[in-house]
């Protein structure tokens, strides 16, 4: 790896934190991978972090480590409550260190923010006071003083174990409304003893944690703090209050890491992993305020997706280090590419939240829709080169076909891709037209560049038939012909009903009336996005969702942001609405829960957001072809870009 970067000189300068020197300013912040098992580090987790270390990250902060039995906020949390955690952590630390990367652990107690536990029952949750959590609908018990002391001791004991395991430091999680933040918050902490009331008393719990951790660990071991500046919740911690805490505790810290949001509310939780609707690097201004107020290194995260952004933040003195977690999930080799001054080779994160935090919320290992190798390192960490290169014909230039072509060519096969349209991208070209979702087009840019670097021959405006395939006689054919907008044939539509598809609207192929009803079968981006698009243009919009709520299929931070946006525009959301038919001025639905009729009158235009219908004619026509035939993406079954790209990866590996 090059020693210097001409484009990003500050980003690749070393940083000393406490007794530790970090090779550059790129940070993988603490995030749950859903790869722990029975509270312990696994081979999958080690392989995941090793990929980021091999790629050149300066510092990895591993996922949260519970400090007390009541800290089990999910069924797959790491635990540091006894010495059984040591073997796995030692392997993790030594693996990361072998690549020159430093590693810290987050020490954690969720307090009242309990998501789920292994047996599906709700445990007793504890907090500063018996103040309910709105997001998870948890009413906790106020922690007795004896338990406070026990938890403080748990932080200290866990920190000592992290040092024994060979980690370089720990980060106390006082961000996102977790237990230390609950003590800090005047909205949550209603205590009348030494741990409540005044700002100094509310800080006592966190101060005691820091003192206990420092006393339990040796010289040179780094102790940091992660804290939310603004919780983005009415009555929650704001930047002024957080800054006061940071100033007061800075003498006990080696660094501070600033973020935003809280787990306790829907509006605050969005900022835990902000979707693409938020501006890039939007928390850098608060980091700059903190940087001017303290004499310790300051880290910042929050939609810092590109090395250009990180270089600007560090070079301007706004922060000393940048959390680029999703950027590293999307491209673990990003630091090395940036250091080699090859930013155009970087696969940029698009902030979709689908396979990273979206997988975590489903309790499955995290990944990336653009780079499904992430989270699957044990299977796909090393590209398998072809022993006997094949001639491969890929038909369809959407995400599935592009991933298959790029991967197959990188493996040494001779690959030609044919796209019937004049532009690569398939349905991703429609997705990027939705309001606030232009970044989704990055998946097309990234995969196109990967094909070009791998040497794929691309033919646009090139529709392919089974006869064409027979003339070329490739060794393998990968069919990625996608799908079309689904128009349910079983519906009762009168001739005077004005019916268009969401695809028509996005392509500007539809003359939409002033009063619009959207029949949203999929409950994903499409219905919500088209609703916002049309409402922004002044139409009256009613979004009828065949589900319990709008955006039901979306990751919660994305859904909640989108629903908030359309509600501000006056869109009426009607759940449990199963489309039945339409006439000249009325759309007819059936209540999916009770079977009752639902009439949506004064409908000038009915917009169908009914999902995708497979385009599998070529796949069927190739049945019996002598060579290998693999169908991928929506031509097999209508799904999302995530499954399409993963199908493409699997197809290339199956050659």
XYZ file of C-alpha atoms in Angstrom:
655
model
C 0.000 0.000 0.000
C 1.365 3.494 -0.846
C 2.908 5.425 2.022
C 1.222 8.725 1.202
C -1.832 10.095 -0.578
C -1.675 13.196 -2.722
C -5.456 13.631 -2.691
C -6.099 12.892 0.982
C -2.934 13.792 2.912
C -4.650 14.687 6.191
C -6.954 11.671 6.161
C -3.914 9.391 5.981
C -1.870 11.100 8.658
C -1.435 9.223 11.962
C -3.381 10.169 15.085
C -2.304 9.604 18.684
C -5.122 8.839 21.131
C -3.970 8.275 24.684
C -1.220 5.689 24.495
C -2.214 4.454 21.032
C -1.150 5.670 17.585
C -3.663 5.070 14.775
C -2.405 4.835 11.204
C -5.077 7.044 9.638
C -8.290 8.923 10.395
C -10.790 6.372 9.018
C -12.969 4.752 11.662
C -15.388 1.852 11.590
C -17.740 2.846 14.389
C -19.343 0.375 16.760
C -22.238 -1.403 15.045
C -23.971 -4.695 15.685
C -23.218 -7.306 13.048
C -25.722 -9.931 14.281
C -22.789 -12.359 14.075
C -22.313 -13.032 17.780
C -23.411 -16.406 19.105
C -24.313 -17.093 22.711
C -22.735 -13.759 23.648
C -19.369 -14.614 22.086
C -17.239 -13.632 19.108
C -17.593 -15.973 16.119
C -15.447 -16.853 13.111
C -17.859 -14.885 10.922
C -17.410 -11.757 13.044
C -13.622 -12.064 12.960
C -13.664 -12.485 9.177
C -15.952 -9.466 8.855
C -13.680 -7.158 10.855
C -10.547 -8.578 9.253
C -11.869 -7.509 5.845
C -12.055 -3.891 7.052
C -8.621 -4.105 8.681
C -7.120 -5.609 5.527
C -8.726 -2.803 3.565
C -6.826 -0.217 5.602
C -9.211 1.158 8.248
C -7.249 2.958 10.957
C -9.514 2.043 13.854
C -12.301 -0.473 14.367
C -14.667 -0.036 17.279
C -16.316 -3.418 17.695
C -19.985 -3.848 18.437
C -21.405 -3.282 21.905
C -20.340 -5.537 24.744
C -22.857 -5.952 27.544
C -21.543 -5.151 31.019
C -24.356 -6.685 33.104
C -26.888 -9.463 32.663
C -29.622 -6.838 32.261
C -27.757 -5.438 29.244
C -29.014 -8.121 26.849
C -31.015 -5.866 24.530
C -31.005 -8.387 21.662
C -30.538 -12.130 21.432
C -27.203 -11.669 19.628
C -25.389 -9.135 21.791
C -21.756 -9.705 22.776
C -21.285 -10.054 26.523
C -18.288 -9.174 28.670
C -19.604 -10.323 32.031
C -17.271 -13.292 32.528
C -13.972 -14.659 31.269
C -15.615 -16.912 28.690
C -15.543 -13.896 26.357
C -11.731 -13.770 26.335
C -10.735 -16.425 23.770
C -12.896 -14.957 21.008
C -11.902 -11.384 21.770
C -8.218 -12.334 21.799
C -8.544 -13.866 18.334
C -10.414 -10.803 17.103
C -7.804 -8.392 18.448
C -4.813 -10.324 17.126
C -6.442 -10.704 13.696
C -7.153 -6.988 13.387
C -3.712 -6.014 14.738
C -2.009 -8.167 12.107
C -3.108 -5.604 9.509
C -1.901 -2.568 11.467
C -5.398 -1.581 12.570
C -6.295 -0.699 16.148
C -9.419 -2.005 17.844
C -11.579 -0.709 20.708
C -14.720 -2.253 22.210
C -17.939 -0.457 23.068
C -19.065 -1.022 26.661
C -22.811 -1.006 26.824
C -26.008 -1.103 28.805
C -29.269 -0.284 27.011
C -31.280 0.603 30.091
C -34.914 0.697 28.991
C -34.079 0.270 25.266
C -34.740 -3.469 25.010
C -35.468 -4.750 21.473
C -35.909 -8.504 21.888
C -34.434 -11.452 23.757
C -33.696 -15.066 22.902
C -36.917 -16.678 24.153
C -39.266 -13.991 22.834
C -40.457 -12.777 26.237
C -40.071 -9.261 27.578
C -37.528 -8.965 30.406
C -37.605 -6.493 33.253
C -35.849 -3.387 31.978
C -34.052 -0.890 34.206
C -33.404 2.801 33.808
C -32.664 5.905 35.829
C -36.403 6.201 36.499
C -39.617 4.437 35.543
C -39.956 6.652 32.466
C -41.464 4.802 29.471
C -39.675 4.359 26.154
C -42.026 5.282 23.329
C -40.376 3.347 20.520
C -40.245 -0.081 22.158
C -43.186 0.540 24.515
C -41.132 -0.418 27.552
C -41.849 0.812 31.076
C -38.665 0.206 33.086
C -37.973 -0.033 36.793
C -35.907 2.650 38.455
C -32.494 1.201 39.278
C -31.868 0.861 43.023
C -28.621 2.449 44.195
C -27.191 -0.988 44.911
C -27.801 -1.976 41.290
C -26.225 1.253 40.043
C -23.050 0.351 41.913
C -23.221 -3.183 40.517
C -23.528 -1.932 36.944
C -20.665 0.542 37.421
C -18.534 -2.359 38.635
C -19.662 -4.288 35.547
C -18.278 -1.585 33.286
C -14.958 -1.736 35.085
C -14.749 -5.535 34.988
C -15.643 -5.636 31.301
C -13.017 -2.997 30.507
C -10.383 -5.029 32.320
C -11.345 -8.062 30.250
C -11.034 -6.064 27.039
C -7.492 -5.086 28.024
C -6.651 -8.668 28.959
C -7.911 -9.766 25.544
C -5.465 -7.391 23.878
C -7.828 -4.702 22.664
C -6.442 -1.167 22.585
C -9.242 0.619 24.380
C -12.926 0.898 25.201
C -15.683 3.325 24.315
C -18.446 4.008 26.838
C -21.760 4.221 24.986
C -23.645 7.232 26.314
C -25.236 7.923 22.933
C -28.625 7.167 21.392
C -30.603 7.249 24.599
C -28.955 4.205 26.194
C -28.506 3.865 29.964
C -25.876 6.573 30.652
C -27.875 8.948 28.435
C -31.012 8.077 30.387
C -29.289 9.260 33.559
C -28.105 12.429 31.800
C -31.540 13.316 30.436
C -33.796 15.595 32.525
C -36.708 14.153 30.533
C -35.954 10.578 31.638
C -34.152 10.944 34.960
C -36.680 11.845 37.665
C -34.608 10.622 40.607
C -34.421 12.577 43.825
C -31.251 10.976 45.201
C -27.590 11.637 44.394
C -28.104 10.404 40.818
C -30.872 12.811 39.849
C -31.962 16.411 40.019
C -29.082 18.747 39.190
C -26.981 18.412 36.047
C -24.037 17.375 38.232
C -26.064 14.629 39.902
C -27.398 13.359 36.582
C -23.786 13.120 35.394
C -22.716 11.158 38.457
C -23.466 7.701 37.008
C -21.351 8.338 33.907
C -18.579 9.962 35.914
C -18.400 6.932 38.220
C -18.256 4.616 35.208
C -15.298 6.497 33.732
C -13.466 6.574 37.048
C -14.052 2.866 37.638
C -12.937 1.917 34.129
C -9.786 4.031 34.452
C -8.952 2.431 37.792
C -9.487 -1.078 36.396
C -7.224 -0.681 33.350
C -3.537 -0.040 32.947
C -1.500 2.780 31.464
C -1.872 3.375 27.762
C -5.314 1.776 27.556
C -7.661 4.182 25.759
C -10.965 5.281 27.294
C -13.425 7.140 25.099
C -17.013 8.284 25.166
C -19.705 8.211 22.505
C -22.491 10.714 22.991
C -25.364 12.151 20.980
C -25.268 15.885 20.469
C -28.921 16.380 19.599
C -31.357 13.554 20.314
C -33.874 15.093 17.864
C -36.659 14.469 20.352
C -38.917 16.980 22.039
C -37.491 17.574 25.510
C -34.473 15.329 24.877
C -30.808 16.162 25.175
C -29.731 18.966 22.881
C -26.323 20.133 21.698
C -25.898 22.643 24.524
C -26.607 20.035 27.190
C -24.378 17.429 25.542
C -21.566 19.935 25.123
C -21.725 20.720 28.846
C -21.366 17.007 29.631
C -18.440 16.651 27.237
C -16.662 19.667 28.742
C -17.125 18.362 32.276
C -15.931 14.828 31.530
C -13.160 15.568 29.028
C -10.406 15.404 31.701
C -11.333 11.758 32.280
C -11.345 10.855 28.576
C -8.824 10.101 25.846
C -11.315 10.996 23.120
C -14.978 11.756 22.458
C -17.079 10.458 19.562
C -20.140 12.513 18.649
C -23.276 11.359 16.893
C -26.998 12.239 17.043
C -30.368 10.713 17.854
C -31.927 8.433 20.417
C -33.309 4.920 20.350
C -36.296 5.990 22.443
C -38.372 7.747 19.763
C -39.136 7.253 16.089
C -37.892 10.719 15.185
C -34.679 10.259 17.145
C -33.948 6.698 16.023
C -33.637 7.799 12.397
C -30.284 9.378 13.289
C -28.804 6.127 14.611
C -28.217 5.138 10.977
C -29.440 8.109 8.939
C -30.871 7.189 5.528
C -30.083 8.922 2.267
C -32.589 11.690 2.977
C -30.092 13.269 5.409
C -27.277 15.429 4.098
C -23.825 13.884 3.991
C -21.530 14.783 6.905
C -24.384 16.648 8.578
C -22.971 16.298 12.091
C -19.563 17.831 11.315
C -20.636 21.324 12.503
C -21.410 20.032 16.004
C -18.136 18.103 16.048
C -16.403 21.395 15.264
C -18.086 23.014 18.267
C -16.849 20.175 20.459
C -13.380 20.322 18.921
C -13.043 23.982 19.903
C -14.224 23.231 23.442
C -11.944 20.329 24.462
C -8.298 19.312 24.174
C -8.868 15.642 23.329
C -9.385 14.063 19.888
C -12.914 14.306 18.504
C -14.505 11.702 16.262
C -17.655 12.230 14.207
C -19.923 10.049 12.070
C -23.215 10.544 10.259
C -23.384 9.960 6.487
C -19.663 10.414 5.791
C -19.584 8.211 2.728
C -16.607 9.376 0.695
C -12.936 10.074 1.468
C -13.365 13.542 -0.026
C -15.864 14.381 2.722
C -13.668 12.900 5.431
C -10.572 14.736 4.194
C -12.481 18.018 4.263
C -13.688 17.443 7.815
C -10.280 16.515 9.194
C -8.283 19.051 7.179
C -10.575 21.894 8.262
C -10.205 20.964 11.916
C -13.835 20.027 12.461
C -12.860 16.608 13.806
C -9.812 14.370 14.169
C -11.344 11.158 12.865
C -14.354 10.210 10.733
C -16.706 7.302 11.244
C -17.288 5.765 7.808
C -19.014 2.557 8.821
C -21.467 2.038 5.980
C -18.834 3.158 3.493
C -16.650 0.312 4.815
C -19.525 -2.168 4.679
C -20.100 -1.205 1.054
C -16.400 -1.231 0.195
C -14.029 -2.705 2.807
C -11.102 -1.741 0.537
C -12.119 1.926 0.487
C -9.186 3.176 2.641
C -6.591 1.453 0.485
C -8.167 2.765 -2.715
C -8.255 6.286 -1.300
C -4.661 6.081 -0.098
C -3.638 4.976 -3.590
C -5.438 8.068 -4.964
C -8.018 5.948 -6.784
C -11.295 7.424 -5.497
C -13.122 6.496 -8.698
C -12.558 2.824 -7.870
C -14.454 3.151 -4.587
C -17.898 1.583 -4.363
C -19.814 4.408 -2.714
C -22.490 3.748 -0.095
C -25.919 5.017 -1.174
C -27.484 5.164 2.300
C -30.333 2.759 1.501
C -30.127 1.019 4.929
C -31.584 -2.144 3.441
C -29.004 -4.833 4.160
C -26.908 -3.211 6.896
C -29.134 -1.925 9.703
C -32.085 -3.536 7.911
C -30.570 -6.985 8.409
C -29.724 -6.200 12.029
C -33.343 -5.329 12.737
C -34.300 -8.707 11.279
C -31.747 -10.459 13.486
C -29.617 -11.722 10.580
C -25.974 -10.910 9.720
C -25.524 -7.517 8.141
C -24.467 -7.082 4.533
C -24.767 -4.559 1.682
C -27.092 -4.572 -1.326
C -24.229 -3.445 -3.562
C -21.604 -5.743 -2.061
C -23.217 -8.932 -0.752
C -19.753 -10.287 0.030
C -19.956 -8.155 3.202
C -21.140 -10.299 6.071
C -20.442 -13.391 3.980
C -16.645 -13.238 4.187
C -16.266 -16.871 5.190
C -17.682 -17.846 1.797
C -16.731 -14.974 -0.501
C -13.688 -13.316 1.095
C -11.278 -14.431 -1.633
C -12.296 -14.263 -5.288
C -12.043 -17.732 -6.822
C -10.249 -17.596 -10.161
C -11.526 -19.806 -12.962
C -9.392 -22.867 -13.688
C -10.920 -23.088 -17.157
C -12.238 -19.710 -18.344
C -15.632 -19.858 -20.025
C -17.358 -17.689 -22.575
C -20.250 -16.140 -20.690
C -23.197 -14.245 -22.152
C -25.120 -12.079 -19.687
C -28.491 -10.869 -20.946
C -29.857 -7.883 -19.041
C -28.000 -4.866 -17.669
C -29.801 -4.231 -14.413
C -28.092 -4.720 -11.029
C -28.326 -8.525 -11.269
C -26.749 -8.761 -14.685
C -24.073 -6.175 -13.957
C -22.993 -7.912 -10.745
C -22.879 -11.288 -12.461
C -20.861 -9.901 -15.364
C -18.397 -7.946 -13.219
C -17.772 -10.883 -10.885
C -17.472 -13.478 -13.626
C -14.999 -11.341 -15.566
C -12.960 -10.666 -12.434
C -12.775 -14.445 -11.967
C -11.167 -14.782 -15.404
C -14.145 -15.639 -17.632
C -14.745 -13.965 -21.005
C -17.944 -12.014 -20.465
C -20.245 -10.135 -22.813
C -23.301 -8.308 -21.477
C -26.290 -7.394 -23.651
C -28.816 -4.753 -22.555
C -31.927 -4.149 -24.657
C -32.226 -0.513 -23.585
C -29.954 2.394 -24.360
C -28.758 2.657 -20.776
C -27.624 0.241 -18.079
C -29.489 0.092 -14.791
C -32.863 -1.543 -15.229
C -35.326 -0.690 -12.481
C -32.642 1.176 -10.537
C -33.088 3.979 -13.066
C -36.690 4.304 -11.884
C -35.797 4.047 -8.215
C -33.442 7.015 -8.421
C -36.297 9.196 -9.714
C -38.196 8.997 -6.439
C -37.937 12.112 -4.226
C -34.837 12.100 -2.033
C -33.615 8.874 -3.573
C -31.318 10.096 -6.331
C -28.338 8.463 -4.587
C -29.790 5.075 -5.463
C -28.460 5.657 -8.950
C -25.039 5.115 -7.433
C -25.616 1.371 -7.667
C -25.638 1.737 -11.455
C -22.531 3.906 -11.481
C -20.664 1.552 -9.173
C -21.555 -1.678 -10.951
C -20.888 -0.155 -14.377
C -17.413 0.868 -13.226
C -16.772 -2.605 -11.818
C -17.702 -4.161 -15.164
C -15.402 -1.782 -17.008
C -12.440 -2.527 -14.725
C -13.064 -6.268 -15.003
C -13.046 -6.134 -18.806
C -16.700 -6.905 -19.569
C -17.757 -6.215 -23.165
C -21.070 -4.309 -23.056
C -23.607 -4.028 -25.886
C -26.468 -1.544 -25.424
C -29.657 -1.488 -27.520
C -29.036 -5.192 -27.909
C -32.129 -7.343 -27.486
C -31.244 -11.037 -27.495
C -33.336 -14.009 -28.596
C -32.799 -17.720 -28.079
C -31.747 -17.911 -31.733
C -29.058 -15.280 -31.095
C -27.733 -17.337 -28.198
C -27.679 -20.447 -30.371
C -25.596 -18.646 -32.984
C -23.037 -17.395 -30.438
C -22.943 -20.706 -28.502
C -21.510 -19.383 -25.225
C -20.461 -21.870 -22.571
C -22.827 -20.199 -20.105
C -25.811 -17.872 -20.344
C -26.908 -15.761 -17.403
C -30.428 -14.447 -17.944
C -31.186 -11.229 -16.067
C -34.092 -9.858 -18.086
C -35.870 -8.409 -15.055
C -39.560 -7.612 -15.078
C -42.294 -5.148 -15.962
C -44.827 -3.203 -13.945
C -47.476 -5.607 -12.704
C -51.061 -4.879 -13.766
C -53.326 -7.393 -11.999
C -55.588 -9.043 -14.541
C -58.145 -10.117 -11.948
C -59.186 -6.535 -11.158
C -62.460 -5.036 -12.397
C -61.552 -1.834 -14.223
C -64.194 -0.008 -16.262
C -63.278 1.549 -19.594
C -63.644 5.088 -18.244
C -61.254 4.501 -15.315
C -58.006 6.460 -15.701
C -55.355 3.956 -14.684
C -51.585 4.337 -14.908
C -48.654 2.537 -13.302
C -46.114 4.006 -10.913
C -43.513 3.315 -13.613
C -45.513 5.487 -16.030
C -45.530 8.312 -13.501
C -41.794 8.118 -12.902
C -41.078 8.058 -16.628
C -43.407 11.063 -17.151
C -45.518 8.917 -19.475
C -48.760 9.626 -17.619
C -51.133 12.585 -17.529
C -52.147 12.428 -13.874
C -55.305 14.129 -12.638
C -55.691 16.446 -9.671
C -57.053 13.828 -7.259
C -54.952 10.679 -7.168
C -55.381 7.331 -5.453
C -52.317 5.096 -5.246
C -52.937 1.369 -4.866
C -49.779 0.281 -3.048
C -49.550 -3.511 -2.943
C -45.864 -3.858 -2.125
C -45.736 -1.298 0.756
C -42.192 -0.282 -0.135
C -40.383 2.738 -1.593
C -42.572 2.997 -4.672
C -45.969 3.898 -3.259
C -44.559 6.320 -0.705
C -42.177 7.868 -3.213
C -44.815 8.405 -5.886
C -47.159 9.814 -3.222
C -44.535 12.397 -2.279
C -43.784 13.178 -5.903
C -47.429 13.838 -6.781
C -48.294 15.635 -3.545
C -45.303 17.923 -4.030
C -46.759 18.792 -7.447
C -50.004 19.922 -5.814
C -52.192 16.848 -6.286
C -54.522 15.496 -3.669
C -53.085 12.074 -2.854
C -54.519 9.095 -1.021
C -52.106 6.223 -0.479
C -54.018 2.961 -0.072
C -51.681 0.313 1.302
C -52.313 -3.416 1.163
C -50.622 -3.847 4.524
C -50.750 -2.696 8.093
C -48.933 0.571 7.354
C -47.159 2.483 4.615
C -43.579 1.357 4.049
C -44.193 -1.920 5.872
C -41.466 -3.646 3.831
C -38.863 -0.928 4.430
C -36.194 -0.569 7.082
C -37.769 1.435 9.897
C -35.547 4.533 9.714
C -36.255 4.833 5.977
C -39.981 4.168 6.438
C -40.391 6.623 9.284
C -38.578 9.345 7.367
C -40.685 8.813 4.257
C -43.975 8.632 6.127
C -43.110 11.842 7.946
C -42.375 13.542 4.634
C -45.665 12.562 2.956
C -47.714 13.408 6.027
C -46.296 16.923 5.981
C -47.575 17.175 2.403
C -51.078 16.159 3.444
C -51.107 12.678 1.935
C -53.889 10.540 3.410
C -52.685 7.023 4.232
C -55.298 4.244 4.226
C -54.016 0.870 5.489
C -55.470 -2.629 4.985
C -56.586 -1.610 1.479
C -56.693 -4.475 -1.027
C -57.484 -3.221 -4.535
C -60.598 -4.642 -6.181
C -61.294 -2.355 -9.145
C -62.054 1.139 -10.385
C -64.454 3.126 -12.531
C -64.463 6.700 -13.806
C -64.328 8.427 -10.397
C -64.007 5.765 -7.694
C -61.383 3.230 -6.668
C -62.722 0.136 -4.951
C -60.851 -1.694 -2.210
C -61.575 -4.470 0.258
C -60.446 -4.157 3.859
C -57.808 -6.891 4.083
C -58.530 -7.413 7.772
C -62.330 -7.762 7.760
C -63.441 -8.051 4.118
C -65.574 -4.898 4.176
C -65.813 -2.724 1.068
C -63.749 0.475 0.993
C -64.628 3.171 -1.545
C -62.203 5.946 -2.413
C -64.310 8.473 -4.285
C -63.269 11.492 -6.329
C -60.433 9.526 -7.894
C -59.329 11.165 -11.119
C -56.370 8.819 -11.579
C -55.607 5.445 -10.065
C -51.860 4.786 -9.843
C -50.943 1.113 -9.641
C -47.956 0.307 -7.459
C -48.582 -3.422 -7.637
C -45.070 -4.764 -7.771
C -43.290 -6.453 -10.677
C -44.189 -9.184 -13.149
C -41.376 -11.458 -14.346
C -39.979 -11.159 -17.866
C -38.890 -14.766 -18.263
C -39.684 -15.487 -21.934
C -36.009 -15.838 -22.866
C -35.274 -18.026 -19.858
C -38.097 -20.357 -20.871
C -36.974 -20.345 -24.504
C -33.480 -21.451 -23.474
C -34.798 -24.570 -21.791
C -32.767 -27.382 -23.318
C -29.799 -25.220 -24.358
C -26.612 -27.310 -24.365
C -24.629 -24.842 -22.281
C -25.132 -23.722 -18.701
C -28.198 -21.470 -18.212
C -28.738 -19.501 -14.983
C -31.675 -17.210 -14.288
C -31.184 -14.387 -11.790
C -33.002 -11.368 -10.418
C -36.599 -10.454 -11.167
C -36.878 -12.776 -14.161
C -36.843 -15.579 -11.577
C -39.055 -13.902 -8.979
C -39.829 -10.221 -8.312
C -37.786 -9.063 -5.338
C -35.456 -6.131 -4.577
C -32.056 -4.916 -5.738
C -30.490 -6.742 -2.793
C -31.607 -10.162 -4.010
C -30.772 -9.252 -7.606
C -27.148 -8.399 -6.805
C -26.759 -11.437 -4.546
C -28.169 -13.618 -7.342
C -25.553 -12.124 -9.658
C -22.742 -12.964 -7.257
C -23.971 -16.516 -6.787
C -24.359 -17.017 -10.536
C -20.766 -15.998 -11.196
C -19.516 -18.360 -8.502
C -21.599 -21.171 -10.016
C -19.817 -20.985 -13.389
